[in-house]
């Protein structure tokens, strides 16, 4: 096994562990040769790894030989050639071969190891702030060393701080490949990591399973060649080329990673599709009545989406569909139709929304639509009185009520829905994996409910393909007619008075306005304070108008009374925190003012703006911003000002923030990508997607091999 990499410490024990993620100076050479017989190690696939090393490898997520091989360098150093001291330029890492002239440890308090060394062209000082006794020995006068580091002009002439040093004999050959620098952890030296990775690479039997013609077409090397190229690039390759992740070897690795991801997602999809569900054929009774009842005709997009959903519901395997449509595209009534198709078949359907305000709004809307056709809708939220709640629960449990709307209160224990056959989740990205799973569990034993997820946060295509590859998608790409476009204005804080006048004018003309308070993420108390201040300020500035206030800390009945008054038009100006961000639908509101707009995320701004422009009135969104603006704040405001299409805004958002944050990837449970980048490698995502389909069909064993090497035993990471 590899000897313990913990070296003898020098006398000053307060020094930090010298091996960092990217060590400045290498730890001293291993004091003893490897003890384990390589043959046995090869059989085990773990050349030279003892328990301590295994523990450190686990810290960098290396649990198997495949993990080792896929642990790829961050960058490289060129030790394949020597530079004369006289030719070394400051700031560029070079390797020189020198002889030590003298070496000493300077006295405390600035205890340092300092050596003078020279080659035929000049002299250099080697300086170590922390060091091991063994290093001192290696640098005895007369020793021949290869030193690697950056030369700089020091007080005493040219010097190198913490160069990597390696004692050599005269004429010792140079390495034949570039030296990889790996991501590592404390106590795991580059040299140790290199040794075991090189071993794993030699002993692995990895093959490229991709059809050769395809690889040729894409101009990509075979996987083993790509791996060898990245771990041990020949000196003929330029460091710049290979550090660039566009290099064909990198592309081959990324394609493999994306392929593994796509395969896992498709398998998860297939596994879920294989479950049983209630078949809910289209009966055209209740749905037809609702269509008659609606004050409008469906848009083409709504009709298309509903017919896709209706077909899924008729199947006896569970639907898993994402209904995506920009704010205001009319997702609610598509959901209502789907729920009615369940009811037509005598089965239960629920609609879950992330906030109380939104859930209540859905409840009111569904009640308005469905009461005339004789259907009752149950309302479940945390705010309902215990007695009412229990009565509702009992009727749901008895199957007397078929439809229910609520917040996450729907998934709590006491709720039983014996006839549940369809669950609709609005603003699905607001819910965690566990909550969606809990909803699915509510169904009958041996049956999974059909799931319809809705989202107004448009997902850019590449993201949709990888994060939602396990869902079918319907898109509402058409807004209901008669909407007037929303004018967006950016206004500096100094002009707040003008904005208040504008609010006044709009309300006097019979319209209504939202005034959204600054977002203060770090403190709910402060957020509350600003909301109350804005409310006081506007009430004073607009004495002739009824001003209301909603925020997350209000009691639910106060909140819902205020919302109801705003819907009824009794409140003209609604001061609000982001509780109104999603879903709120008051067509008479034509003005949206957002204070400190620079603090909001792009998706949030788009959602908030989508609260207006819902009626026939001319609408505006006024973004008040405070200076100075950060770079991303500026980019966000520019994007929201220039674009109204949610898909374009989402793409901008992805560009500004990166996919991890965009989607909350860690939370979503989808296997994270280590090397591929969904935006940059969009082309590869497409290829991987097609390939995954073919491989699953024709060569399931290849699919196993690919996912095993990337995810190993961690397939459980897959999204629920
Ligand atoms: P979202 O997709 O953002 O959830 P909603 O379902 O809240 O959108 O619909 C927005 C508004 O448009 C609502 O007032 C709704 O009644 C109305 N609406 C929905 N479909 C149509 C349609 N086909 N024609 C006219 N108005 C519609
Ligand atoms: Mg909605």
PDB file of C-alpha atoms in Angstrom, residues 32 68 93 137 191 257 295 297 335 370 424 522 544 590 655 677:
ATOM      1  CA  UNK A  32       9.308   4.435   1.364  1.00  0.00           C
ATOM      2  CA  UNK A  68     -10.291   7.403 -10.118  1.00  0.00           C
ATOM      3  CA  UNK A  93       6.240  28.419 -14.197  1.00  0.00           C
ATOM      4  CA  UNK A 137      18.329  17.205   3.913  1.00  0.00           C
ATOM      5  CA  UNK A 191       2.256  12.711  -6.262  1.00  0.00           C
ATOM      6  CA  UNK A 257     -21.144  12.017 -18.907  1.00  0.00           C
ATOM      7  CA  UNK A 295     -66.484  33.217 -20.703  1.00  0.00           C
ATOM      8  CA  UNK A 297     -62.883  30.109 -26.051  1.00  0.00           C
ATOM      9  CA  UNK A 335     -55.684  22.022 -15.279  1.00  0.00           C
ATOM     10  CA  UNK A 370     -67.711  24.477 -11.283  1.00  0.00           C
ATOM     11  CA  UNK A 424     -51.827  18.764 -10.474  1.00  0.00           C
ATOM     12  CA  UNK A 522     -31.252  38.127   4.784  1.00  0.00           C
ATOM     13  CA  UNK A 544     -57.900  59.687  -1.615  1.00  0.00           C
ATOM     14  CA  UNK A 590     -52.700  47.647 -14.884  1.00  0.00           C
ATOM     15  CA  UNK A 655     -26.512  32.835 -19.009  1.00  0.00           C
ATOM     16  CA  UNK A 677     -21.947  22.416 -19.149  1.00  0.00           C
TER      17      UNK A 677
END
